XYZ file of C-alpha atoms in Angstrom:
546
model
C 83.087 40.754 106.817
C 86.081 39.187 107.863
C 88.071 40.940 105.705
C 86.372 44.506 107.832
C 87.685 42.844 110.918
C 90.844 42.003 109.603
C 91.537 45.586 108.918
C 89.924 46.657 112.283
C 92.143 44.232 114.277
C 95.328 45.917 112.366
C 94.506 49.526 113.349
C 93.831 48.875 116.599
C 97.179 47.106 116.608
C 99.222 49.376 114.670
C 97.053 52.428 117.489
C 98.189 50.349 120.917
C 102.209 50.428 118.842
C 101.513 53.980 118.821
C 105.477 55.760 119.101
C 105.500 58.547 120.852
C 108.745 60.720 120.564
C 111.418 62.951 122.894
C 113.920 64.646 121.748
C 115.677 67.684 123.706
C 116.722 69.798 121.080
C 112.999 69.234 119.102
C 112.011 72.937 118.110
C 108.837 71.704 116.545
C 105.214 71.686 117.835
C 105.977 69.557 121.048
C 103.546 67.244 120.937
C 105.193 63.871 120.346
C 104.071 62.992 117.112
C 107.600 62.705 115.361
C 110.862 63.589 115.652
C 110.707 67.270 114.286
C 107.316 67.719 116.937
C 109.017 65.713 119.594
C 108.005 66.501 123.451
C 111.535 67.850 124.967
C 111.120 66.408 127.983
C 109.956 62.966 128.883
C 107.698 63.240 131.455
C 105.459 64.817 128.900
C 105.369 61.739 127.025
C 105.580 59.508 130.464
C 102.056 61.699 130.832
C 100.450 61.285 127.372
C 101.535 57.634 126.746
C 98.481 55.077 127.190
C 98.733 51.348 127.055
C 100.459 49.847 124.484
C 102.303 52.958 122.994
C 105.701 53.131 122.486
C 108.058 56.336 123.591
C 111.477 56.771 121.675
C 113.898 58.936 123.241
C 117.044 60.439 121.080
C 120.281 61.045 122.490
C 120.357 63.491 125.402
C 120.420 64.300 129.292
C 116.987 64.089 130.288
C 116.009 64.548 133.951
C 113.025 64.477 136.087
C 112.483 68.146 137.556
C 114.181 70.730 139.228
C 113.394 69.217 142.608
C 115.041 66.704 144.734
C 111.555 65.291 144.762
C 110.880 64.860 141.181
C 110.739 61.877 139.922
C 110.127 59.677 136.272
C 106.692 58.001 137.124
C 105.920 55.555 134.937
C 102.567 54.653 135.243
C 101.172 53.025 132.045
C 101.080 49.238 131.930
C 101.995 47.615 129.075
C 104.685 50.847 128.232
C 107.619 50.382 126.352
C 110.716 52.691 126.463
C 113.267 52.376 123.849
C 116.539 54.907 124.114
C 119.475 55.112 121.608
C 117.839 57.144 118.885
C 119.311 60.169 116.874
C 116.439 61.098 116.114
C 116.133 60.610 111.878
C 115.328 56.238 112.604
C 111.729 54.991 111.658
C 112.402 51.642 112.750
C 114.065 50.288 115.781
C 116.538 48.645 114.524
C 118.416 51.802 113.690
C 119.032 53.090 117.003
C 121.963 52.541 118.220
C 122.025 52.664 121.979
C 125.334 52.067 122.337
C 126.813 55.104 120.416
C 123.268 57.382 120.577
C 124.035 57.786 124.616
C 119.819 58.416 126.260
C 120.947 59.473 130.005
C 118.208 59.343 132.792
C 119.644 61.674 135.113
C 119.350 62.821 138.930
C 122.384 64.964 138.126
C 119.641 68.304 138.287
C 122.439 71.234 138.325
C 125.148 69.280 136.035
C 128.148 69.443 138.252
C 128.747 66.690 139.386
C 132.023 65.278 140.703
C 131.884 61.574 140.067
C 135.304 60.025 140.662
C 134.830 61.251 144.431
C 132.537 58.066 145.815
C 132.094 59.753 149.241
C 128.346 59.530 150.895
C 129.619 63.527 151.714
C 130.092 64.171 148.597
C 129.483 68.387 147.532
C 128.656 68.497 144.228
C 125.537 65.750 145.442
C 123.922 67.650 147.267
C 121.148 68.307 145.244
C 120.534 65.408 143.096
C 117.190 63.813 142.954
C 116.570 60.994 145.557
C 115.166 58.524 143.104
C 115.254 58.989 139.313
C 112.545 56.744 138.416
C 109.719 55.210 140.004
C 108.017 52.243 138.510
C 104.068 52.032 139.863
C 102.305 50.092 136.555
C 102.717 46.892 135.503
C 104.468 45.066 132.059
C 106.775 48.276 131.652
C 109.823 47.725 129.775
C 112.824 50.026 129.454
C 116.011 49.375 126.364
C 118.639 51.229 126.159
C 118.581 53.806 129.377
C 121.271 54.953 130.853
C 119.996 55.708 134.296
C 122.138 57.893 136.676
C 123.263 60.137 139.446
C 120.740 59.705 141.477
C 121.514 60.509 145.799
C 118.624 59.107 147.890
C 119.117 60.103 151.421
C 116.368 61.915 152.627
C 114.381 61.531 155.990
C 112.881 58.650 154.910
C 113.743 54.869 154.615
C 112.095 54.992 151.349
C 113.784 57.991 150.339
C 117.087 56.496 151.340
C 116.833 53.547 149.071
C 116.805 52.993 145.308
C 118.359 56.271 143.790
C 118.159 55.106 140.127
C 114.656 52.331 140.259
C 111.972 51.769 142.997
C 109.014 49.613 142.315
C 105.024 49.799 143.577
C 104.193 47.000 145.880
C 101.786 45.376 143.442
C 103.834 45.446 139.898
C 103.899 41.629 138.355
C 106.249 42.059 136.021
C 109.351 44.543 134.946
C 112.042 43.931 132.585
C 114.894 46.102 131.648
C 117.594 45.630 128.424
C 120.569 47.576 127.115
C 121.106 49.343 130.156
C 123.352 51.391 132.541
C 122.871 52.244 136.762
C 125.951 54.208 137.922
C 126.958 56.962 140.666
C 124.543 56.032 142.328
C 124.301 57.201 146.207
C 121.965 55.400 148.576
C 122.275 56.169 152.498
C 120.721 52.602 152.705
C 120.915 50.570 150.098
C 120.165 49.657 146.492
C 120.276 51.747 143.454
C 116.957 49.605 142.458
C 115.229 48.655 145.296
C 112.603 45.474 144.126
C 110.085 44.869 146.416
C 106.745 42.727 145.696
C 103.810 41.924 148.189
C 102.246 40.083 145.358
C 103.645 37.457 143.190
C 106.045 39.065 140.283
C 108.917 38.754 137.667
C 111.727 41.211 136.826
C 114.420 40.628 134.830
C 118.261 43.135 134.076
C 119.255 41.311 131.012
C 122.680 43.416 129.422
C 122.906 45.997 132.924
C 125.396 47.050 133.431
C 125.851 48.540 137.051
C 128.690 50.459 138.015
C 130.358 52.937 140.601
C 127.046 52.933 143.142
C 127.818 53.318 146.606
C 125.452 52.501 149.664
C 125.699 50.878 152.876
C 124.479 47.921 152.501
C 123.465 46.430 148.180
C 124.629 48.764 146.469
C 123.132 47.906 143.229
C 119.711 45.777 144.073
C 118.197 45.243 147.472
C 115.520 42.572 146.875
C 112.793 42.603 149.704
C 109.949 40.317 149.729
C 107.095 40.660 151.691
C 102.871 39.792 153.080
C 102.426 36.937 150.866
C 104.048 37.731 147.627
C 106.719 35.172 145.749
C 109.458 37.995 144.713
C 111.636 36.582 141.558
C 114.546 39.007 140.118
C 117.293 37.955 137.335
C 119.652 39.279 136.330
C 121.552 37.942 133.110
C 123.934 39.159 130.619
C 125.012 41.706 133.362
C 128.151 43.575 135.211
C 128.500 44.619 138.648
C 131.605 46.542 138.567
C 133.298 49.033 140.820
C 130.610 49.293 143.850
C 131.536 50.027 147.100
C 129.922 50.252 150.765
C 130.843 52.251 153.154
C 130.126 52.973 156.532
C 127.080 56.267 156.760
C 127.855 56.674 160.146
C 130.547 54.268 161.967
C 129.509 50.545 162.208
C 126.395 50.831 160.269
C 127.587 50.044 157.157
C 128.113 45.982 155.771
C 128.055 44.813 152.508
C 126.973 43.375 148.663
C 126.260 44.391 145.473
C 123.072 42.109 145.835
C 120.915 41.522 149.072
C 117.521 39.853 149.225
C 115.367 39.567 151.761
C 112.577 38.140 153.534
C 110.560 40.166 155.967
C 108.664 37.851 157.764
C 107.519 34.049 157.934
C 105.734 33.805 154.578
C 107.219 35.393 152.074
C 109.844 34.216 149.005
C 112.000 35.978 146.821
C 114.335 33.170 144.101
C 116.733 35.674 142.230
C 118.870 34.107 140.051
C 121.981 35.018 138.253
C 123.386 33.785 134.986
C 126.446 34.623 132.818
C 127.130 37.807 135.130
C 130.177 39.901 135.575
C 130.671 40.738 139.252
C 134.443 41.675 140.199
C 136.281 45.055 141.789
C 133.725 45.535 144.453
C 134.476 46.978 147.455
C 133.226 46.283 150.799
C 133.735 48.776 153.563
C 131.904 48.741 156.274
C 132.142 47.838 159.755
C 129.045 45.496 160.587
C 129.054 42.377 161.183
C 132.212 41.262 159.644
C 132.535 37.782 160.848
C 129.531 36.969 157.756
C 132.760 37.382 155.263
C 131.504 40.419 153.431
C 129.131 38.509 150.265
C 129.538 39.904 146.861
C 125.540 38.271 146.944
C 123.760 38.569 150.180
C 120.833 36.718 151.737
C 118.444 36.200 154.645
C 115.667 33.707 154.471
C 112.340 33.951 156.007
C 110.322 32.699 153.675
C 110.271 29.452 152.639
C 111.423 28.109 150.120
C 112.846 31.171 149.409
C 116.093 30.387 146.248
C 118.919 31.775 145.151
C 120.817 30.242 141.982
C 123.741 31.350 140.126
C 124.910 29.865 136.703
C 127.659 30.789 134.608
C 128.838 33.598 136.635
C 132.308 35.152 137.806
C 132.987 36.571 141.730
C 136.146 38.477 140.943
C 138.460 40.990 143.156
C 135.768 41.519 145.288
C 137.616 42.728 148.602
C 136.608 43.604 152.650
C 138.808 44.898 154.995
C 142.414 42.556 154.907
C 141.494 40.168 152.100
C 138.658 38.889 149.677
C 134.936 38.987 150.214
C 132.641 35.710 150.034
C 130.851 35.383 146.920
C 128.215 34.246 148.582
C 126.623 34.487 152.467
C 124.157 36.059 154.510
C 124.150 39.607 155.824
C 122.465 41.049 159.361
C 120.645 38.141 161.260
C 118.362 35.517 159.526
C 119.667 32.532 157.776
C 120.653 31.610 154.061
C 117.792 29.716 151.398
C 118.060 27.318 149.554
C 121.456 27.838 147.440
C 122.460 26.453 144.323
C 125.809 27.200 142.294
C 126.674 25.270 138.698
C 129.863 26.433 136.135
C 131.363 29.253 137.642
C 134.091 31.240 139.278
C 134.606 32.615 142.799
C 137.970 33.305 144.481
C 136.502 31.126 147.647
C 135.151 28.423 145.588
C 131.402 29.247 147.195
C 132.852 27.783 150.941
C 129.178 28.757 151.678
C 126.862 26.897 149.168
C 125.995 23.163 149.608
C 124.873 22.782 146.795
C 127.691 23.362 144.034
C 128.515 21.796 141.239
C 131.923 22.087 138.541
C 132.939 25.445 140.418
C 136.195 26.918 140.114
C 138.604 29.325 141.926
C 141.226 29.773 138.920
C 141.356 32.751 137.818
C 138.648 33.038 134.563
C 141.333 35.507 132.171
C 139.814 38.747 131.831
C 141.345 41.123 128.778
C 142.105 44.054 130.882
C 140.696 43.775 133.802
C 142.449 46.486 135.763
C 141.245 49.348 133.033
C 137.817 48.217 133.658
C 137.965 45.663 130.421
C 135.886 42.492 131.682
C 135.921 40.615 127.928
C 138.173 37.064 127.924
C 141.067 37.009 126.503
C 142.556 34.331 124.728
C 142.984 31.222 126.924
C 140.942 32.180 129.532
C 139.946 29.328 131.558
C 136.122 31.259 132.158
C 135.846 30.164 127.679
C 133.861 27.224 127.099
C 133.579 26.699 131.196
C 129.787 27.359 131.228
C 126.713 24.948 130.831
C 124.334 25.329 128.068
C 121.884 24.670 129.848
C 121.308 27.213 131.837
C 121.494 29.906 128.912
C 118.352 31.959 130.975
C 115.282 31.273 128.938
C 114.537 34.904 128.357
C 118.088 35.734 127.189
C 118.581 36.727 123.201
C 121.459 35.054 123.445
C 123.878 37.931 122.960
C 126.125 38.532 125.473
C 126.299 42.821 126.984
C 128.898 43.372 123.747
C 126.166 42.157 122.010
C 127.539 39.648 120.504
C 126.653 36.166 120.433
C 126.535 33.641 122.814
C 128.255 30.117 122.375
C 130.617 31.024 120.127
C 132.448 27.811 120.926
C 131.565 24.123 121.986
C 129.924 25.109 125.314
C 128.901 28.646 126.589
C 131.434 30.905 128.311
C 130.732 31.800 132.139
C 130.220 36.045 132.680
C 128.503 38.766 131.005
C 131.087 38.374 128.156
C 131.146 36.115 125.103
C 134.769 35.434 124.120
C 134.744 35.304 119.780
C 136.513 32.503 117.991
C 136.946 35.275 114.842
C 139.674 37.238 113.497
C 137.131 39.413 111.572
C 133.849 40.941 111.690
C 131.714 41.932 108.856
C 129.295 44.655 107.696
C 127.217 45.105 105.078
C 124.147 47.545 104.419
C 121.878 44.149 103.212
C 122.007 42.245 106.357
C 118.762 41.002 108.157
C 120.715 38.918 110.124
C 121.437 39.053 114.273
C 123.257 42.477 113.745
C 126.790 41.536 115.718
C 128.788 40.946 112.758
C 129.367 37.667 113.432
C 129.152 36.433 110.090
C 128.216 37.883 106.789
C 124.227 36.914 107.565
C 124.786 38.596 111.016
C 126.372 41.786 109.596
C 126.912 44.867 111.106
C 124.770 47.397 108.867
C 126.644 50.218 110.265
C 129.613 50.652 110.226
C 130.466 53.054 113.362
C 128.523 49.979 114.973
C 131.306 47.818 114.165
C 134.231 50.211 114.874
C 132.566 50.860 118.303
C 132.397 47.238 119.196
C 134.974 45.616 117.776
C 138.311 47.049 119.226
C 141.388 45.636 117.141
C 139.815 43.338 114.875
C 139.871 42.989 111.243
C 136.331 45.048 109.570
C 135.036 43.822 106.264
C 132.636 45.760 104.426
C 130.354 44.258 101.574
C 130.098 46.478 98.423
C 127.548 49.674 99.185
C 127.557 52.783 99.874
C 127.753 54.084 103.959
C 127.555 56.847 105.430
C 129.961 58.351 108.346
C 126.294 59.560 110.731
C 123.336 61.552 109.946
C 124.834 64.898 110.318
C 127.622 67.083 108.499
C 129.708 66.421 111.970
C 130.038 62.591 111.541
C 132.907 60.716 111.409
C 134.149 57.492 111.136
C 136.658 57.840 113.988
C 139.815 55.331 113.755
C 142.795 54.811 116.610
C 145.533 52.685 116.286
C 145.623 49.350 115.064
C 141.786 49.889 113.124
C 141.673 47.980 109.818
C 139.097 48.556 107.163
C 138.731 45.737 104.414
C 136.223 46.664 101.420
C 135.169 44.900 97.568
C 133.718 41.832 99.588
C 130.726 40.458 97.499
C 129.260 39.355 100.889
C 130.122 35.511 100.500
C 134.291 35.795 101.055
C 135.622 33.663 103.466
C 139.520 35.189 102.613
C 140.570 38.330 102.265
C 142.558 37.485 98.926
C 138.989 36.430 97.428
C 137.335 39.508 96.818
C 137.375 41.936 93.767
C 137.418 45.550 94.447
C 137.117 46.493 91.198
C 133.977 44.365 90.729
C 132.564 45.030 94.380
C 132.852 48.780 94.937
C 132.343 49.459 98.745
C 132.549 53.597 99.028
C 132.033 55.935 102.041
C 130.542 58.325 100.439
C 130.035 62.120 102.716
C 126.367 63.107 100.833
C 124.738 62.258 104.431
C 121.546 63.506 102.503
C 122.137 61.602 99.922
C 121.385 64.793 97.383
C 124.406 66.092 95.343
C 123.204 64.886 92.150
C 126.145 64.440 89.984
C 127.197 68.101 89.654
C 130.288 67.812 92.270
C 131.573 71.379 92.476
C 131.495 74.493 94.570
C 128.254 75.893 93.184
C 126.736 72.841 94.370
C 124.836 73.934 97.276
C 123.110 70.321 97.793
C 126.830 69.526 99.283
C 126.721 72.345 101.975
C 125.992 69.820 103.724
C 127.890 66.874 103.244
C 130.513 65.640 106.175
C 133.338 67.605 107.032
C 135.815 64.860 107.631
C 134.342 60.924 106.751
C 137.352 59.747 108.518
C 138.932 60.410 111.040
C 142.729 59.031 111.762
C 143.351 59.209 115.686
C 146.214 56.421 115.921
C 148.598 54.418 114.476
C 148.741 51.700 112.262
C 145.552 52.287 111.009
C 144.763 50.416 107.314
C 141.764 51.610 104.845
C 141.886 49.116 101.838
C 140.130 48.650 98.861
C 137.277 51.707 99.583
C 136.690 54.662 97.136
C 136.129 57.704 99.623
C 133.560 60.097 98.340
C 131.912 63.536 98.696
C-alpha cells in the first residue's frame, strides 16, 4: 500500500508540474505537448494551463493579439512561465535568457521607433494598451522581456500599467531575470501594483529601462481598502526612464511611487541592492518636492519604505539633481529607513539612515550604459550583509555570485574579484563561472557575461549551438584557453595534450569517423565554429574540428 501511495503521489507531482511548450516557429500539431508540437501563440498556452503547470517559451517576439485591448491574461494560479529557450531543451537549467530573448511585445505593427521617447510618438499609436495582466495568485515569471506597451486609453485604468497590472485580490507574484522596457503611460506605472488584500510582490533581477510616464515611470504601488501591499525590488536596475508633462503642469517625478488611498491601508516597499541612475524628471507639477526618484505618500499607518545597499546616481530634474527619496503630490512621508546606500543628496529627507554616502560609486562606464562597478569603486564592499534580501537567490543582475569580497557591494552588480572565468560541461554548481565547481557549462554564456576576462575551458567537447548558423563570436580583447582538467589555479598548470579541449561543429553528434564530402551527416554541421569580430583575440590550447 505504501508503495502504491508513493507512486500515486509521484504521478500527481509530475502531472502538476507538466510542461506546456510555446514556439512561434513550431510546425507540428500546435497542442503544446512538445517543442515540435508547441503552441505558436502564448495565449493558447495560457488558456490551456492548469494549476501547477509550467509554460516553456522559446526565443522570439510574442504579441497578445491584433487589437490594442488584447493582453496576455494570466488567470491560472500557481503557474510558472519560463523564457530563454532555443526550442530544444529538456531541462530548465539548459535555457539562457540572455542569449535567447523571449519578448512579450505590445508593438503590434513591428514599427516602433524607440529612440523617440515621447507621448506623441506616432509609431506607438497602435501599440497594446497593456501587454500583460496578472489575475491569479502565485504566478511566477522567469526570463521574460515585456516591451512596448502604450497606455493612453480613455479611463484611468487604461492609462496605467502598460507592461503589467494586477488584479485587486492577488496575494503573491514573483518576476525574475526580466526586462521592462520601452513603455509609455499617459498616467503612471509600466507596472501597476494594486492591493485590496495583504499581498507580497517580488521583482528580482529586473531591468527597468527607457520608459515614460507623467509620474512613477516604472512602478506605481497603490494600497487600498484594508490591504497591506508589500512590494520588493531586489538586484534590479532602473535607468534612462523619464517623466514629462502630458499637458502643461500635470507631470511629476519618480521611477517608483508608493501611495495609500485611505487612512487604513498600508504599503511596504523594499529596495535592496538596486541601481537607480540616469533617470530624468521633466514634469512641472509641484516642483518644490525636489523630484524624488522614490516617492511615497502615507495614508495608512504604519506604511514603510526601506532602502538597503542601493545606489541613486545622476537622476536629474530641471536645474539640477533630483532628490533620492521624498513626497509627490499631497500627503506625508511614511516611516522610512536607509542603510548602506549612495545618493547625491545623501538621503536628506530620511531621518533614520546609517552608513550612507554621497561619494560617487564608481561605475565602469555609465555614459554608455555600463553600471557594473569599476576596480576601486567606492561601492565595492560598502554594503551590509544582513540586508541581503531573504528571498534573493544570491545572484546579482548579471547572474554573478553576491559577496565576492569581504562584504556585499551596493547596487545591482557585484564586483567580481576574478582574473578569469571558468567553463566546464560537467559542472553542477551555480553556473556563474566563478570557480571550476560553479563553472558555466556553455561557452556562449561565458562569453556574453564576461567580456574582457580570460576564459578557461575544461577538457571535453563543446559546440557553438544547436543550429548550423550558430557561432562562437569573439570580439576585441577576448581570450580562450583550453587544456585544463578542472582543478588548476594557474594557467601554467594545464596540459593541453592530456586534457584535450575540443570545439566541434558536429552539433548533431552524428558524423562518425568518416570526414569527407560524401558524409551527408556533415551537411548540418556548423558553418563557422568561431567568428572573430575584433582584434587582440587569443584562442590557445584547443582543437577546432568538423
